[in-house]
XYZ file of C-alpha atoms in Angstrom:
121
model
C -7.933 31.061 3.360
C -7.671 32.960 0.360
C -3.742 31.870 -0.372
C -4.793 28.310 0.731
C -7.499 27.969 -1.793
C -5.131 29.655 -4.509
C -2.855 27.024 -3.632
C -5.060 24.210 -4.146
C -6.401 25.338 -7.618
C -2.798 25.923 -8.964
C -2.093 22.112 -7.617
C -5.063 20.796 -8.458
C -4.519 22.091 -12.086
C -0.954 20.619 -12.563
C -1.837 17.666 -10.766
C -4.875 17.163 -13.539
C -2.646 18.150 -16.065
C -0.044 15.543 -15.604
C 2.528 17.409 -13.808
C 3.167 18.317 -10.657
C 4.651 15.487 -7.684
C 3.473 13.434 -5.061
C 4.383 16.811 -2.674
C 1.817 18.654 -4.601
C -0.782 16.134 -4.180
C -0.765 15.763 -0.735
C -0.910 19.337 0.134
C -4.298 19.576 -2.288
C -5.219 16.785 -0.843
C -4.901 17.915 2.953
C -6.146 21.491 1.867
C -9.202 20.052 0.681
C -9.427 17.482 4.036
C -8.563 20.672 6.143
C -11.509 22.811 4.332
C -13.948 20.128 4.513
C -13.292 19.868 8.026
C -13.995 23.032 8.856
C -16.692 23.192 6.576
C -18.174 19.603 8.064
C -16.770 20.746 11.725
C -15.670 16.580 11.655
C -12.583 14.917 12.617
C -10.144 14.845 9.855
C -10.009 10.607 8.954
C -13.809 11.859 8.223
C -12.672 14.812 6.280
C -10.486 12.156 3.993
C -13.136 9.934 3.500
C -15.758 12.665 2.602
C -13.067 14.260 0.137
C -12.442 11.030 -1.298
C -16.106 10.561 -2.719
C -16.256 13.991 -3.441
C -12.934 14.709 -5.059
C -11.907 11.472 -6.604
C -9.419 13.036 -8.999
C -7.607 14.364 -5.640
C -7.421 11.230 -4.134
C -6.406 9.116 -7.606
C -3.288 11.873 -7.770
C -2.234 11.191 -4.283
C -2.037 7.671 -5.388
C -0.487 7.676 -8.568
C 2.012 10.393 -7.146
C 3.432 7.891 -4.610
C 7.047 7.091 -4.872
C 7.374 4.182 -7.101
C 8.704 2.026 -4.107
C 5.629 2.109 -2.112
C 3.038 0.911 -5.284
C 5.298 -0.839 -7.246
C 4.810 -4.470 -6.862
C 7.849 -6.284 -5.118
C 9.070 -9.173 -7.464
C 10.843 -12.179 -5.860
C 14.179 -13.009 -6.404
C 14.810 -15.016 -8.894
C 14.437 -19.024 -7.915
C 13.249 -17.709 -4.695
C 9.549 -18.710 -6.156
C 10.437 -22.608 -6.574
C 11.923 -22.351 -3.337
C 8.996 -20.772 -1.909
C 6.656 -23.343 -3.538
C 9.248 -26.771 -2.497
C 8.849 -25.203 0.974
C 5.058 -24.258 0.951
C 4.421 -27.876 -0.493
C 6.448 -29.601 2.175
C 4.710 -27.963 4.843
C 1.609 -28.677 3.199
C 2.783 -32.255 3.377
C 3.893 -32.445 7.000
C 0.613 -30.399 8.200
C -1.549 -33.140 6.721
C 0.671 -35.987 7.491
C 0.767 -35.055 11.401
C -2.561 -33.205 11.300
C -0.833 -29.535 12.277
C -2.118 -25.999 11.572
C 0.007 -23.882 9.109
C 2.301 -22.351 10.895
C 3.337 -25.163 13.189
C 3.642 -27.137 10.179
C 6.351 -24.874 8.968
C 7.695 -24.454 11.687
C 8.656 -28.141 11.821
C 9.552 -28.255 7.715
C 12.367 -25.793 8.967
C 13.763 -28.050 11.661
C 13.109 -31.292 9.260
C 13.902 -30.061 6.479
C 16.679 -27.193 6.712
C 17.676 -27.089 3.014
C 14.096 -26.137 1.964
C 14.279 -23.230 4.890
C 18.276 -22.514 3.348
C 16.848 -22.218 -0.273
C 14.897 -19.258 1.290
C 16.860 -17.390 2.459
């Protein structure tokens, strides 16, 4: 346990630093779920929770070390946002017009209205 605890510190302490990658930060963060564990003798989603309140700056480095494409926010296309909303507000229309739920609602703006559903896509 000796090398696993030397490897957490020297992560830990490049992590906190600003360096390090998203690797790094997952293995601290699984040493430390993996030594509370044992410590805890719980199941390991436990372990994560119980090092998240306890180590915050652990978990906030796994997070910010993602890979850009999983946090990043995905922005529409552009005009894919008008289309969006002429299609939203058309089955908005037909839902109240026919008094349908949602989804059937848009279901049938699609088959009435198929230039709306082409805009889309």
């Amino acid at each position: 346990m000796a090398d696993g605890a030397q490897i957490f510190r020297t992560a830990l302490a490049k992590i906190l630093a600003g360096g390090g990658d998203s690797g790094e930060a997952r293995k601290a963060f699984r040493l430390k779920v993996d030594s509370v564990a044992k410590r805890d003798g719980c199941a390991a989603h436990e372990a994560m929770r119980k090092v998240r309140i306890e180590h915050p700056e652990l978990y906030d480095a796994l997070q910010n070390g993602s890979p850009a494409s999983i946090n990043a926010v995905e922005q529409p296309a552009p005009g894919l946002t008008e289309a969006r909303a002429a299609f939203a507000s058309k089955a908005r229309e037909i839902a109240k017009r026919d008094g349908l739920p949602g989804h059937v609602a848009m279901s049938r703006t699609r088959v009435e209205h198929p230039e709306l559903f082409a805009a889309l896509r």
